[in-house]
Each structure stands twice: as structure tokens, then as C-alpha cells.
Amino acid sequence: KIKHGTLVGVKGAIGGGKSTLLAAILGETNLIGGKLRRYVDSISYAPQMAWIFADTIRANILLGKPMDEERYKNVIKACCLDIDLKNFGEVGDLLMIGDKGINLSGGQKARISLARALYADAALYLLDDPLAAVDSNVAKKIFDECVGPHSLLRGKTRILVTHQTHFLVAADQTILLANGHIDEVQIKEHVVNELSNDQTETDSSNNKETDWTLKSAIIDINPIVK
């Protein structure tokens, strides 16, 4: 079970089913076993492949939602986009990007995609490896400011897929996926002990991509307490 307001980490080898688990929660893939019960009415999703459309940076983040100046500024800072906007000069977040604008780096695209997810006021946040496209220093700041226990999303339910397992010591529980199955659900103390004993799983032991469907999942996301 996933309780309201907790941070849940998801780890596993490449091709193990991490992204597909999130797709199952979104209702975009079919289970062929197990159960998934979802009691939330709003979900915000940051996909592994950042999606950017031809418009301004601001429009990409707001995605049609009304501007909340304070929330917007906090999200920009948390996603480490404030320095980028300064470097863009006077145009700032009104810079055109996408097919008709300038080319962005992979890290910039990932941070804009994450900012879009954070700006939405949702009950559940699904974050698919948002730290992969940035360097270690930026990844730590993004985790601390966006995802961690003292971040903008504190008090929200967060499911974070990451290969950087050292961040999972802050998770309330961690789901280990293997070959399309939920192999294990670890509490925080287990993850801390595993890391301290240098027994964390790495993708180097299994870098073969596989085609599969989610074979088994039992997930119960508790109702939101107003």
C-alpha cells in the first residue's frame, strides 16, 4: 500500500518494468495479474523522455493553467531553471523553444518537463527518472527542492523512479522491480542498510533491453485526506 503524503522509490534493472509500472498507475497499460486500486482524482506525470512543444518556456510549464506567480517562481528555482532564464537575457521564460525555437540541452528539457509536473497541483506525482539527464550536483538540488521530504512536494504522494539509489534513503518505502514483477517492497531502514553494506543493485549486471508487459502488481494508493 502507498499512503498519502509519502515518497515511494522505484528501482530495478533496465527493462525491469519501472516506466511500465507508472503507465499502469496512469491506466495506460493492462495488468495480466495482480490488482491496482487508485483512489486519487488528480495525477501529475513527468515522463522519462521530456516532452517539449513549440511555444515559450512559460507556456510549456503552465500548460494552459493560470499563472500563480509565487508557485511559478518556486518551481523555477526548485528545478534549477532560474540560472538558465537569466542566461537567456531579457526574453527569459518567454523564449521560444521546440521546432520553431532554440535547441535546448537534454538537461534543460528534463527540467522544464519536471517543472510542468510540479506546477500542477495534483494528489499524486509520478516522476520517471527526472534526475538522469542532469549532473550529480544539480540532481541533488532537484531532489532536495522538488522531491525530498522538505521539498515543494512535501505532504504530497510521490512515486520516484531513479537509478541513483542513494536518494532512496529518503523514501518511505522502495519498490524493487524485476522482469515485470514487484520483487520486493523495502522500508527505509532496509534501503539504508543495503546501501551501507554496498549491496545496492546496479544496472551494469543487466543492461539488456526486454519487451514485456507488467505481469504482477498490487498497489493500493490511499484516499487523499482533505
C-alpha positions as CSV (number, residue, x, y, z in Angstrom):
1,K,0.0,0.0,0.0
2,I,1.1,3.5,-0.8
3,K,0.0,6.0,1.9
4,H,-1.0,9.6,1.2
5,G,1.9,12.0,1.6
6,T,4.7,9.5,1.3
7,L,7.7,9.2,-1.0
8,V,8.0,5.9,-2.8
9,G,11.1,5.0,-4.7
10,V,11.1,2.6,-7.6
11,K,14.3,0.8,-8.7
12,G,15.3,-2.1,-10.8
13,A,17.4,-3.1,-13.8
14,I,17.0,-1.7,-17.3
15,G,13.9,-3.3,-18.8
16,G,12.6,-4.3,-15.4
17,G,9.4,-2.5,-15.7
18,K,9.8,0.8,-13.9
19,S,8.2,3.0,-16.5
20,T,5.5,0.5,-17.2
21,L,4.6,0.5,-13.5
22,L,3.9,4.2,-13.8
23,A,2.0,3.6,-17.0
24,A,-0.2,1.1,-15.2
25,I,-1.0,3.6,-12.5
26,L,-1.9,6.1,-15.2
27,G,-4.2,3.4,-16.7
28,E,-2.2,3.3,-19.9
29,T,-1.2,-0.3,-19.8
30,N,-3.0,-3.5,-18.9
31,L,-2.2,-5.8,-16.0
32,I,-2.2,-9.5,-16.7
33,G,-2.1,-10.3,-13.0
34,G,-2.4,-8.7,-9.6
35,K,-4.5,-5.7,-8.6
36,L,-4.2,-1.9,-8.8
37,R,-6.5,0.3,-6.8
38,R,-6.2,4.0,-7.2
39,Y,-8.2,6.5,-5.1
40,V,-6.8,9.8,-6.3
41,D,-8.6,12.2,-8.5
42,S,-5.5,14.0,-10.0
43,I,-2.1,12.8,-11.2
44,S,0.8,14.8,-12.5
45,Y,3.4,13.0,-14.6
46,A,6.9,13.7,-15.6
47,P,7.9,11.2,-18.3
48,Q,11.3,9.7,-18.8
49,M,11.5,11.3,-22.3
50,A,10.9,15.0,-21.8
51,W,8.0,16.4,-23.9
52,I,8.5,19.9,-25.2
53,F,6.2,21.7,-27.6
54,A,6.7,24.7,-29.9
55,D,6.0,27.7,-27.7
56,T,7.6,29.7,-24.9
57,I,9.2,28.1,-21.9
58,R,6.5,29.7,-19.7
59,A,3.7,28.1,-21.9
60,N,5.5,24.7,-21.7
61,I,5.5,24.9,-17.9
62,L,2.0,26.3,-17.3
63,L,0.3,24.0,-19.9
64,G,-2.8,26.2,-20.0
65,K,-3.1,26.6,-16.3
66,P,-3.5,30.2,-14.8
67,M,-0.3,31.9,-13.6
68,D,0.4,31.7,-9.9
69,E,3.4,34.0,-9.6
70,E,4.6,32.7,-6.3
71,R,4.2,29.0,-7.2
72,Y,5.8,29.6,-10.6
73,K,8.9,31.2,-9.1
74,N,9.3,28.5,-6.5
75,V,9.0,25.8,-9.2
76,I,11.5,27.6,-11.5
77,K,14.0,27.8,-8.6
78,A,13.5,24.3,-7.4
79,C,14.1,22.9,-10.9
80,C,17.3,24.9,-11.3
81,L,15.9,26.9,-14.2
82,D,16.5,30.3,-12.7
83,I,20.1,30.4,-13.9
84,D,19.0,29.3,-17.4
85,L,16.4,32.0,-17.6
86,K,19.0,34.6,-16.6
87,N,21.3,33.4,-19.3
88,F,18.6,33.8,-21.9
89,G,18.6,37.5,-21.2
90,E,15.7,39.9,-21.2
91,V,13.4,37.4,-23.0
92,G,13.7,35.0,-20.1
93,D,10.9,32.4,-19.9
94,L,9.2,33.9,-23.0
95,L,12.0,32.4,-25.1
96,M,10.5,30.2,-27.9
97,I,11.6,26.6,-27.8
98,G,10.7,23.5,-29.7
99,D,10.5,23.1,-33.5
100,K,10.3,26.9,-34.0
101,G,12.7,28.0,-31.3
102,I,16.1,27.4,-30.0
103,N,17.5,24.0,-29.3
104,L,17.8,23.0,-25.6
105,S,20.1,20.5,-23.9
106,G,18.7,17.3,-22.6
107,G,19.1,18.5,-19.1
108,Q,17.1,21.7,-19.8
109,K,14.3,19.8,-21.4
110,A,14.1,17.4,-18.5
111,R,14.0,20.3,-16.0
112,I,11.2,22.0,-18.0
113,S,9.3,18.8,-18.1
114,L,9.7,18.4,-14.3
115,A,8.7,22.0,-13.7
116,R,5.5,21.4,-15.6
117,A,4.7,18.4,-13.4
118,L,5.5,20.3,-10.2
119,Y,3.5,23.3,-11.2
120,A,0.3,21.2,-11.4
121,D,-1.5,20.9,-8.1
122,A,-2.1,17.2,-8.0
123,A,-2.7,14.5,-5.4
124,L,-0.2,12.1,-6.9
125,Y,3.1,12.8,-8.7
126,L,4.7,10.2,-10.9
127,L,8.3,11.1,-11.7
128,D,10.1,8.9,-14.2
129,D,13.8,9.2,-13.7
130,P,13.9,13.0,-13.7
131,L,17.5,13.1,-12.3
132,A,19.1,11.0,-15.1
133,A,19.6,13.9,-17.5
134,V,21.4,16.3,-15.1
135,D,24.8,16.2,-13.3
136,S,25.2,15.0,-9.8
137,N,25.2,18.4,-8.1
138,V,22.0,19.5,-9.9
139,A,20.4,16.1,-9.3
140,K,20.9,16.6,-5.5
141,K,19.5,20.1,-5.5
142,I,16.5,19.0,-7.6
143,F,15.8,16.0,-5.3
144,D,16.1,18.2,-2.2
145,E,14.0,21.0,-3.6
146,C,11.4,19.1,-5.7
147,V,11.0,15.6,-4.4
148,G,12.5,15.0,-0.9
149,P,10.9,15.2,2.5
150,H,11.4,19.0,2.8
151,S,10.7,19.9,-0.9
152,L,7.9,21.7,-2.7
153,L,6.0,18.4,-2.9
154,R,6.3,17.6,0.9
155,G,2.9,16.3,2.0
156,K,2.1,15.0,-1.5
157,T,2.3,11.4,-2.6
158,R,5.3,11.0,-4.8
159,I,6.5,7.9,-6.8
160,L,10.0,8.4,-8.0
161,V,11.8,6.1,-10.5
162,T,15.5,6.5,-10.2
163,H,18.8,4.7,-10.9
164,Q,20.5,6.9,-8.4
165,T,19.7,4.7,-5.5
166,H,21.5,6.8,-2.9
167,F,18.5,9.1,-3.0
168,L,16.2,6.3,-1.9
169,V,17.4,6.5,1.7
170,A,14.9,9.4,2.0
171,A,12.0,7.3,0.6
172,D,9.4,5.9,3.0
173,Q,9.4,2.7,1.0
174,T,11.1,1.4,-2.1
175,I,9.7,-0.9,-4.7
176,L,12.2,-3.3,-6.4
177,L,11.1,-4.5,-9.8
178,A,12.5,-7.5,-11.7
179,N,11.3,-8.9,-15.0
180,G,7.9,-7.2,-14.8
181,H,7.2,-8.3,-11.2
182,I,7.2,-6.4,-8.0
183,D,10.0,-8.4,-6.5
184,E,10.2,-6.7,-3.1
185,V,9.0,-3.7,-1.2
186,Q,11.6,-2.3,1.1
187,I,11.1,0.1,4.0
188,K,13.6,2.9,4.6
189,E,15.7,1.0,7.1
190,H,16.3,-1.8,4.7
191,V,17.5,0.6,2.0
192,V,19.8,2.3,4.4
193,N,21.3,-1.0,5.5
194,E,21.6,-2.2,1.9
195,L,23.5,0.9,0.8
196,S,25.8,0.9,3.9
197,N,26.7,-2.7,3.1
198,D,27.4,-1.8,-0.5
199,Q,24.8,-4.2,-1.8
200,T,22.7,-1.9,-3.9
201,E,21.7,-3.3,-7.3
202,T,23.2,-1.7,-10.4
203,D,22.1,-1.8,-14.0
204,S,25.5,-3.0,-15.1
205,S,24.6,-6.5,-14.2
206,N,21.7,-6.4,-16.6
207,N,21.9,-3.9,-19.4
208,K,19.8,-5.9,-21.9
209,E,16.6,-4.3,-23.0
210,T,13.5,-6.5,-23.0
211,D,10.0,-6.3,-24.3
212,W,7.4,-7.2,-21.7
213,T,4.1,-6.3,-20.1
214,L,3.5,-5.7,-16.4
215,K,3.0,-9.2,-15.0
216,S,2.0,-8.5,-11.5
217,A,1.3,-5.5,-9.3
218,I,-0.6,-5.0,-6.1
219,I,-0.8,-1.3,-5.5
220,D,-3.2,0.5,-3.2
221,I,-2.9,4.3,-3.1
222,N,-4.8,5.5,-0.1
223,P,-7.5,8.2,-0.4
224,I,-6.5,11.8,-0.1
225,V,-7.3,13.3,3.3
226,K,-8.7,16.7,2.8
